[in-house]
Structure formats: C-alpha cells, structure tokens
Amino acid sequence: PGAGAYLHLRGRDTTGDIAGALAVEGIEVREAVLYAARPAMDVPEAAASLLTDGLAGVVTLFSPRTARIFAGFAADAAAAGRAWSLHATTGLAISRAAAEPLMGLGFGELALPAQPNAQAMVAALGAILDTGGGDSV
C-alpha cells in the first residue's frame, strides 16, 4: 500500500476490531466514526400489521443487535395487547448470535444461512422462498 496510515472509516457500533488486528501486524491505523445507527421509535404500521396478522412469510435479521431490537418490539407489541403472530413466519438470522434473541418469539421456523454473510443470506432466503424451508437452528 501507499505511504502513511490506514484510515478506517466506520460506524459507532462494531462487532470486530479491524484497527486492532492491523495494528498487531504493524500497520498504522487511524479510525474515524462517521455514523451511529439508532433504533426506530416503533415498527412502521404496515410492517406491524403484517406481523400482527401473521402475514409476514420471512423476517430477515442481519445482526444480533437488529434481532435484540426486533425482540424488544415484539415484547412491546405483546404488552400492548397486539402480539405478533409469527407461527407461519420464518425468522432468517445471519448467525446463531442473531438467532438467540428470537428464541421463544413463536416463529414457525428459525433458519440460518450456510455462512454468516450477505451472499449466504440471499441464498438462504431464495431456498426458503423456493421450498418453504431452510436450515433450521
């Protein structure tokens, strides 16, 4: 690479330590946080209606944080007397860590991709849509 430090631009919340891993290899790393993702205040009405009415065929969750937020919204809906009907819904979580907060929410199936990445999630979603099922947790 060129001369100078490697500049790692990232979000506030991360799951890995790229800068630390590169520093161990003797690569000078500087980091800059460019954004912070914040949860929505509530689930959009159209999505909440699908979940409440049991009409969401698949819910994809690409991170443990998203899964925790989703589970929190599910608990809030139940407490407000608008419990989500997930028995006919497949929860597709990117990893076991993302699937864990979904246990006990009443999904008909919880599925994982072959690998924890976007390409494998797309493949798993395709398999679920084509066959009605995936690799269960």
Coordinates of N, CA, C and O in Angstrom, one line a residue:
P1 N 0.8 -1.2 0.0 CA 0.0 0.0 0.0 C 0.9 1.3 0.0 O 2.1 1.2 0.2
G2 N 0.2 2.4 -0.1 CA 0.9 3.7 -0.2 C 1.4 4.0 1.2 O 1.2 3.4 2.2
A3 N 2.1 5.2 1.2 CA 2.7 5.6 2.5 C 1.7 6.2 3.4 O 0.6 6.7 2.9
G4 N 1.9 6.2 4.7 CA 1.0 6.8 5.6 C 0.1 5.8 6.3 O 0.2 4.6 6.1
A5 N -0.7 6.3 7.2 CA -1.6 5.5 8.0 C -2.8 5.0 7.2 O -3.2 5.7 6.2
Y6 N -3.3 3.9 7.6 CA -4.5 3.3 7.0 C -5.7 4.0 7.8 O -5.7 4.1 9.0
L7 N -6.6 4.6 7.1 CA -7.8 5.3 7.7 C -9.0 4.4 7.6 O -9.4 4.0 6.5
H8 N -9.5 3.9 8.8 CA -10.6 3.0 8.9 C -11.8 3.9 9.2 O -12.0 4.3 10.4
L9 N -12.7 4.1 8.3 CA -14.0 4.8 8.5 C -15.1 3.8 8.8 O -15.2 2.8 8.2
R10 N -15.8 4.1 9.9 CA -16.7 3.1 10.4 C -17.9 3.7 11.2 O -17.9 4.9 11.4
G11 N -18.8 2.8 11.6 CA -19.9 3.2 12.4 C -19.5 3.2 13.9 O -18.5 2.5 14.2
R12 N -20.3 3.7 14.8 CA -20.0 3.7 16.2 C -20.0 2.3 16.8 O -19.1 2.0 17.5
D13 N -21.0 1.5 16.4 CA -21.1 0.2 16.9 C -20.5 -0.8 15.9 O -20.9 -0.9 14.8
T14 N -19.5 -1.6 16.4 CA -18.9 -2.6 15.5 C -18.8 -3.9 16.2 O -18.9 -4.0 17.5
T15 N -18.7 -5.0 15.5 CA -18.6 -6.3 16.1 C -17.1 -6.8 16.1 O -16.8 -7.8 16.8
G16 N -16.3 -6.2 15.3 CA -14.9 -6.7 15.2 C -13.9 -5.5 15.4 O -14.4 -4.3 15.5
D17 N -12.7 -5.8 15.6 CA -11.7 -4.8 15.8 C -10.7 -4.8 14.7 O -9.5 -5.3 14.8
I18 N -11.0 -4.3 13.6 CA -10.1 -4.3 12.4 C -8.9 -3.5 12.7 O -7.8 -3.9 12.4
A19 N -9.0 -2.3 13.3 CA -7.9 -1.5 13.6 C -6.9 -2.2 14.5 O -5.7 -2.2 14.3
G20 N -7.4 -2.9 15.5 CA -6.6 -3.7 16.5 C -5.8 -4.8 15.8 O -4.7 -5.0 16.0
A21 N -6.6 -5.5 14.9 CA -5.9 -6.6 14.2 C -4.8 -6.1 13.2 O -3.8 -6.7 13.1
L22 N -5.0 -5.0 12.6 CA -4.0 -4.4 11.7 C -2.8 -3.9 12.5 O -1.7 -4.0 12.1
A23 N -3.1 -3.3 13.6 CA -2.0 -2.7 14.5 C -1.1 -3.8 15.0 O 0.1 -3.6 15.0
V24 N -1.7 -5.0 15.3 CA -0.8 -6.1 15.7 C 0.1 -6.5 14.6 O 1.2 -7.0 14.8
E25 N -0.3 -6.3 13.3 CA 0.6 -6.6 12.2 C 1.5 -5.5 11.8 O 2.2 -5.6 10.8
G26 N 1.6 -4.5 12.7 CA 2.5 -3.4 12.5 C 2.0 -2.3 11.5 O 2.8 -1.5 11.1
I27 N 0.7 -2.3 11.2 CA 0.1 -1.4 10.3 C -0.4 -0.2 11.1 O -1.3 -0.4 12.0
E28 N 0.0 1.0 10.8 CA -0.5 2.2 11.4 C -2.0 2.4 11.0 O -2.3 2.5 9.8
V29 N -2.9 2.5 12.0 CA -4.3 2.6 11.7 C -4.9 3.8 12.5 O -4.6 4.0 13.7
R30 N -5.6 4.6 11.8 CA -6.4 5.7 12.4 C -7.9 5.4 12.1 O -8.2 4.9 11.0
E31 N -8.7 5.7 13.1 CA -10.1 5.4 12.9 C -10.9 6.7 13.0 O -10.5 7.6 13.7
A32 N -12.0 6.7 12.2 CA -13.0 7.8 12.3 C -14.4 7.3 12.3 O -14.7 6.5 11.4
V33 N -15.2 7.6 13.3 CA -16.6 7.2 13.3 C -17.4 8.2 12.5 O -17.4 9.4 12.8
L34 N -18.1 7.7 11.5 CA -18.8 8.5 10.6 C -20.3 8.5 10.9 O -21.0 9.4 10.5
Y35 N -20.8 7.5 11.6 CA -22.2 7.5 11.9 C -22.5 6.6 13.1 O -21.7 5.8 13.5
A36 N -23.7 6.8 13.6 CA -24.2 6.0 14.7 C -25.6 5.5 14.3 O -26.5 6.4 14.0
A37 N -25.9 4.2 14.3 CA -27.2 3.7 13.9 C -28.1 3.7 15.2 O -27.6 3.3 16.3
R38 N -29.2 4.3 15.1 CA -30.2 4.3 16.2 C -31.4 3.6 15.9 O -31.9 3.7 14.8
P39 N -32.0 2.8 16.8 CA -33.2 2.1 16.5 C -34.4 3.1 16.3 O -34.4 4.2 16.8
A40 N -35.3 2.6 15.5 CA -36.5 3.4 15.3 C -37.3 3.4 16.6 O -37.1 2.6 17.5
M41 N -38.2 4.4 16.7 CA -39.0 4.5 17.9 C -40.1 3.5 17.9 O -40.5 3.1 19.0
D42 N -40.6 3.0 16.8 CA -41.5 2.0 16.7 C -41.5 1.3 15.3 O -40.8 1.7 14.4
V43 N -42.2 0.2 15.2 CA -42.3 -0.5 13.9 C -43.3 0.2 13.0 O -44.4 0.5 13.5
P44 N -42.9 0.5 11.8 CA -43.9 1.1 10.9 C -45.2 0.3 10.8 O -45.2 -0.9 10.9
E45 N -46.3 1.0 10.7 CA -47.6 0.4 10.8 C -47.8 -0.7 9.8 O -48.4 -1.7 10.1
A46 N -47.4 -0.5 8.6 CA -47.5 -1.6 7.6 C -46.8 -2.9 8.0 O -47.4 -3.9 7.8
A47 N -45.6 -2.7 8.5 CA -44.9 -3.9 9.0 C -45.5 -4.5 10.2 O -45.7 -5.8 10.3
A48 N -46.0 -3.7 11.1 CA -46.6 -4.2 12.3 C -47.9 -4.9 12.0 O -48.2 -6.0 12.6
S49 N -48.7 -4.5 11.0 CA -49.9 -5.1 10.6 C -49.6 -6.5 10.0 O -50.3 -7.5 10.3
L50 N -48.5 -6.6 9.2 CA -48.1 -7.9 8.7 C -47.8 -8.9 9.8 O -48.2 -10.1 9.8
L51 N -47.0 -8.4 10.8 CA -46.6 -9.2 11.9 C -47.8 -9.6 12.8 O -47.9 -10.8 13.2
T52 N -48.6 -8.7 13.1 CA -49.8 -9.0 13.9 C -50.8 -9.9 13.2 O -51.3 -10.8 13.9
D53 N -51.0 -9.7 11.9 CA -51.9 -10.6 11.2 C -51.4 -11.9 10.7 O -52.1 -12.7 10.1
G54 N -50.1 -12.2 11.0 CA -49.5 -13.4 10.6 C -49.2 -13.5 9.1 O -49.2 -14.6 8.6
L55 N -49.0 -12.4 8.5 CA -48.8 -12.4 7.0 C -47.4 -12.2 6.6 O -47.2 -12.0 5.4
A56 N -46.5 -12.1 7.5 CA -45.0 -12.0 7.1 C -44.5 -13.4 6.9 O -44.4 -14.1 7.9
G57 N -44.2 -13.7 5.7 CA -43.6 -15.0 5.4 C -42.2 -15.3 5.9 O -41.9 -16.3 6.5
V58 N -41.4 -14.3 5.8 CA -40.0 -14.4 6.2 C -39.6 -13.0 6.8 O -39.9 -12.0 6.3
V59 N -38.9 -13.1 8.0 CA -38.3 -11.9 8.6 C -36.8 -12.1 8.5 O -36.3 -13.1 9.1
T60 N -36.0 -11.2 7.9 CA -34.5 -11.4 7.9 C -33.9 -10.4 8.9 O -34.3 -9.3 9.1
L61 N -32.9 -11.0 9.6 CA -32.2 -10.2 10.7 C -30.7 -10.4 10.4 O -30.2 -11.5 10.6
F62 N -30.1 -9.3 10.1 CA -28.7 -9.3 9.7 C -27.7 -9.0 10.8 O -26.5 -8.9 10.5
S63 N -28.1 -8.9 12.0 CA -27.2 -8.7 13.1 C -27.8 -9.1 14.4 O -29.1 -9.0 14.6
P64 N -27.0 -9.4 15.4 CA -27.6 -9.7 16.8 C -28.3 -8.4 17.3 O -29.3 -8.5 18.0
R65 N -27.7 -7.3 17.0 CA -28.4 -6.0 17.5 C -29.8 -5.9 16.9 O -30.7 -5.5 17.6
T66 N -29.9 -6.1 15.6 CA -31.2 -6.0 15.0 C -32.2 -7.0 15.6 O -33.3 -6.7 15.9
A67 N -31.7 -8.2 15.9 CA -32.5 -9.2 16.5 C -33.0 -8.8 17.9 O -34.1 -9.1 18.2
R68 N -32.1 -8.3 18.7 CA -32.5 -7.8 20.0 C -33.5 -6.7 19.9 O -34.5 -6.7 20.7
I69 N -33.4 -5.8 19.0 CA -34.3 -4.7 18.8 C -35.7 -5.3 18.4 O -36.7 -4.9 18.9
F70 N -35.6 -6.2 17.4 CA -36.9 -6.8 17.0 C -37.6 -7.5 18.1 O -38.8 -7.4 18.3
A71 N -36.8 -8.3 18.9 CA -37.4 -9.0 20.1 C -38.0 -8.0 21.1 O -39.1 -8.2 21.6
G72 N -37.4 -6.8 21.3 CA -37.9 -5.8 22.1 C -39.2 -5.3 21.6 O -40.2 -5.1 22.4
F73 N -39.3 -5.0 20.3 CA -40.6 -4.5 19.7 C -41.6 -5.6 19.8 O -42.8 -5.3 20.0
A74 N -41.3 -6.9 19.7 CA -42.3 -8.0 19.8 C -42.8 -8.0 21.2 O -44.0 -8.1 21.4
A75 N -42.0 -7.8 22.2 CA -42.4 -7.8 23.6 C -43.3 -6.6 23.9 O -44.3 -6.7 24.6
D76 N -42.9 -5.4 23.3 CA -43.8 -4.2 23.4 C -45.2 -4.4 22.8 O -46.2 -4.0 23.4
A77 N -45.2 -5.0 21.7 CA -46.5 -5.3 21.0 C -47.4 -6.2 21.8 O -48.6 -6.0 22.0
A78 N -46.7 -7.3 22.4 CA -47.5 -8.2 23.2 C -48.0 -7.5 24.5 O -49.2 -7.7 24.9
A79 N -47.2 -6.6 25.1 CA -47.6 -5.9 26.3 C -48.8 -5.0 26.0 O -49.6 -4.7 26.9
A80 N -48.8 -4.5 24.8 CA -49.9 -3.5 24.4 C -51.1 -4.3 23.9 O -52.1 -3.6 23.4
G81 N -51.1 -5.6 24.0 CA -52.3 -6.4 23.5 C -52.3 -6.6 22.0 O -53.4 -6.9 21.5
R82 N -51.2 -6.3 21.3 CA -51.1 -6.5 19.9 C -50.0 -7.5 19.5 O -49.2 -7.2 18.7
A83 N -50.0 -8.7 20.2 CA -49.0 -9.6 20.0 C -48.9 -10.0 18.5 O -49.9 -10.1 17.8
W84 N -47.6 -10.2 18.1 CA -47.4 -10.6 16.7 C -47.6 -12.1 16.6 O -47.3 -12.9 17.4
S85 N -48.2 -12.5 15.4 CA -48.5 -13.9 15.1 C -47.4 -14.4 14.2 O -47.5 -14.1 13.0
L86 N -46.4 -15.1 14.7 CA -45.2 -15.5 13.9 C -45.2 -17.0 13.6 O -44.2 -17.4 13.0
H87 N -46.3 -17.7 14.0 CA -46.2 -19.2 13.8 C -46.1 -19.6 12.3 O -45.6 -20.7 12.1
A88 N -46.5 -18.8 11.4 CA -46.4 -19.1 10.0 C -45.2 -18.3 9.3 O -45.1 -18.3 8.1
T89 N -44.4 -17.7 10.2 CA -43.3 -16.9 9.7 C -41.9 -17.6 9.9 O -41.7 -18.2 11.0
T90 N -41.0 -17.5 9.0 CA -39.6 -18.0 9.2 C -38.8 -16.8 9.6 O -38.8 -15.8 8.9
G91 N -38.0 -16.9 10.6 CA -37.0 -16.0 11.0 C -35.7 -16.4 10.4 O -35.2 -17.5 10.7
L92 N -35.1 -15.6 9.6 CA -33.8 -15.9 9.0 C -32.8 -15.0 9.6 O -32.7 -13.8 9.4
A93 N -31.9 -15.6 10.5 CA -30.9 -14.8 11.2 C -29.5 -15.1 10.6 O -29.2 -16.2 10.3
I94 N -28.7 -14.1 10.5 CA -27.4 -14.2 9.9 C -26.5 -15.1 10.7 O -25.5 -15.7 10.1
S95 N -26.7 -15.3 12.0 CA -25.8 -16.1 12.8 C -26.6 -16.7 14.0 O -27.7 -16.2 14.3
R96 N -25.9 -17.6 14.7 CA -26.5 -18.1 16.0 C -26.7 -17.0 17.0 O -27.7 -17.0 17.7
A97 N -25.8 -16.1 17.0 CA -25.9 -14.9 18.0 C -27.1 -14.1 17.6 O -27.8 -13.6 18.5
A98 N -27.4 -13.9 16.3 CA -28.6 -13.2 15.9 C -29.9 -14.0 16.1 O -30.9 -13.4 16.4
A99 N -29.8 -15.3 16.1 CA -31.0 -16.1 16.3 C -31.4 -16.2 17.8 O -32.5 -16.3 18.1
E100 N -30.4 -16.1 18.6 CA -30.7 -16.3 20.1 C -31.8 -15.4 20.6 O -32.7 -15.9 21.3
P101 N -31.8 -14.1 20.3 CA -32.9 -13.2 20.9 C -34.3 -13.6 20.3 O -35.3 -13.1 20.8
L102 N -34.3 -14.4 19.2 CA -35.5 -14.7 18.6 C -36.2 -15.9 19.1 O -37.4 -16.2 18.9
M103 N -35.4 -16.7 19.9 CA -36.0 -17.9 20.5 C -37.1 -17.5 21.4 O -37.1 -16.6 22.2
G104 N -38.2 -18.3 21.3 CA -39.3 -18.0 22.2 C -40.3 -17.0 21.7 O -41.3 -16.7 22.4
L105 N -40.0 -16.4 20.5 CA -41.0 -15.4 20.0 C -42.1 -16.0 19.2 O -43.1 -15.4 18.8
G106 N -42.0 -17.4 19.0 CA -43.1 -18.1 18.3 C -43.0 -18.2 16.8 O -43.9 -18.5 16.1
F107 N -41.7 -18.0 16.3 CA -41.5 -18.2 14.9 C -41.9 -19.7 14.5 O -41.6 -20.6 15.3
G108 N -42.5 -19.9 13.3 CA -42.7 -21.2 12.9 C -41.4 -22.0 12.6 O -41.3 -23.2 12.9
E109 N -40.4 -21.2 12.2 CA -39.1 -21.8 12.0 C -38.0 -20.7 12.1 O -38.3 -19.5 11.8
L110 N -36.9 -21.0 12.7 CA -35.7 -20.1 12.7 C -34.7 -20.8 11.8 O -34.3 -22.0 12.0
A111 N -34.2 -20.0 10.9 CA -33.2 -20.6 9.9 C -31.9 -19.7 9.9 O -31.9 -18.6 10.3
L112 N -30.8 -20.4 9.5 CA -29.5 -19.8 9.4 C -29.0 -20.0 8.0 O -29.2 -21.0 7.4
P113 N -28.2 -19.0 7.5 CA -27.5 -19.3 6.2 C -26.3 -20.2 6.4 O -25.9 -20.5 7.6
A114 N -25.8 -20.7 5.3 CA -24.6 -21.6 5.4 C -23.4 -20.9 6.0 O -22.6 -21.5 6.7
Q115 N -23.2 -19.6 5.7 CA -22.2 -18.8 6.2 C -22.8 -17.4 6.7 O -23.8 -17.0 6.2
P116 N -22.1 -16.8 7.7 CA -22.7 -15.5 8.2 C -22.3 -14.3 7.4 O -21.5 -13.5 7.8
N117 N -22.8 -14.3 6.1 CA -22.6 -13.1 5.3 C -23.8 -12.8 4.4 O -24.7 -13.7 4.3
A118 N -23.8 -11.7 3.7 CA -25.0 -11.3 3.0 C -25.2 -12.2 1.8 O -26.4 -12.5 1.5
Q119 N -24.2 -12.7 1.1 CA -24.4 -13.6 0.0 C -25.1 -14.8 0.4 O -26.0 -15.3 -0.2
A120 N -24.7 -15.4 1.6 CA -25.3 -16.6 2.1 C -26.7 -16.4 2.5 O -27.6 -17.2 2.4
M121 N -27.0 -15.2 3.1 CA -28.4 -14.8 3.5 C -29.3 -14.8 2.3 O -30.4 -15.3 2.3
V122 N -28.8 -14.2 1.2 CA -29.6 -14.1 0.0 C -29.9 -15.6 -0.5 O -31.0 -15.9 -0.9
A123 N -28.9 -16.4 -0.5 CA -29.1 -17.8 -1.0 C -30.1 -18.5 0.0 O -30.9 -19.3 -0.5
A124 N -30.0 -18.3 1.3 CA -30.9 -19.0 2.2 C -32.3 -18.4 2.0 O -33.3 -19.2 2.0
L125 N -32.4 -17.1 1.8 CA -33.8 -16.6 1.5 C -34.4 -17.2 0.2 O -35.5 -17.6 0.2
G126 N -33.5 -17.3 -0.8 CA -34.0 -17.9 -2.0 C -34.5 -19.4 -1.8 O -35.5 -19.8 -2.3
A127 N -33.7 -20.1 -1.0 CA -34.1 -21.5 -0.7 C -35.4 -21.6 0.1 O -36.3 -22.4 -0.2
I128 N -35.6 -20.6 1.0 CA -36.8 -20.6 1.8 C -38.0 -20.3 0.9 O -39.0 -20.9 1.0
L129 N -37.8 -19.3 0.1 CA -38.9 -18.9 -0.8 C -39.3 -20.0 -1.9 O -40.4 -20.2 -2.2
D130 N -38.2 -20.7 -2.3 CA -38.4 -21.8 -3.3 C -39.0 -23.0 -2.7 O -39.8 -23.7 -3.4
T131 N -38.6 -23.4 -1.5 CA -39.0 -24.7 -0.9 C -39.9 -24.5 0.3 O -40.4 -25.5 0.8
G132 N -40.0 -23.3 0.8 CA -40.8 -23.2 2.0 C -40.1 -23.5 3.3 O -40.6 -23.6 4.3
G133 N -38.7 -23.7 3.2 CA -38.0 -24.0 4.4 C -36.5 -23.7 4.2 O -36.0 -23.5 3.1
G134 N -35.7 -23.8 5.2 CA -34.3 -23.6 5.2 C -33.6 -24.4 6.2 O -34.2 -25.4 6.7
D135 N -32.3 -24.2 6.5 CA -31.6 -24.9 7.6 C -32.0 -24.4 8.9 O -31.8 -23.2 9.2
S136 N -32.8 -25.2 9.7 CA -33.3 -24.7 11.0 C -32.2 -24.6 12.0 O -31.1 -25.3 11.9
V137 N -32.4 -23.7 13.0 CA -31.5 -23.6 14.1 C -31.6 -24.7 15.0 O -32.6 -25.3 15.3

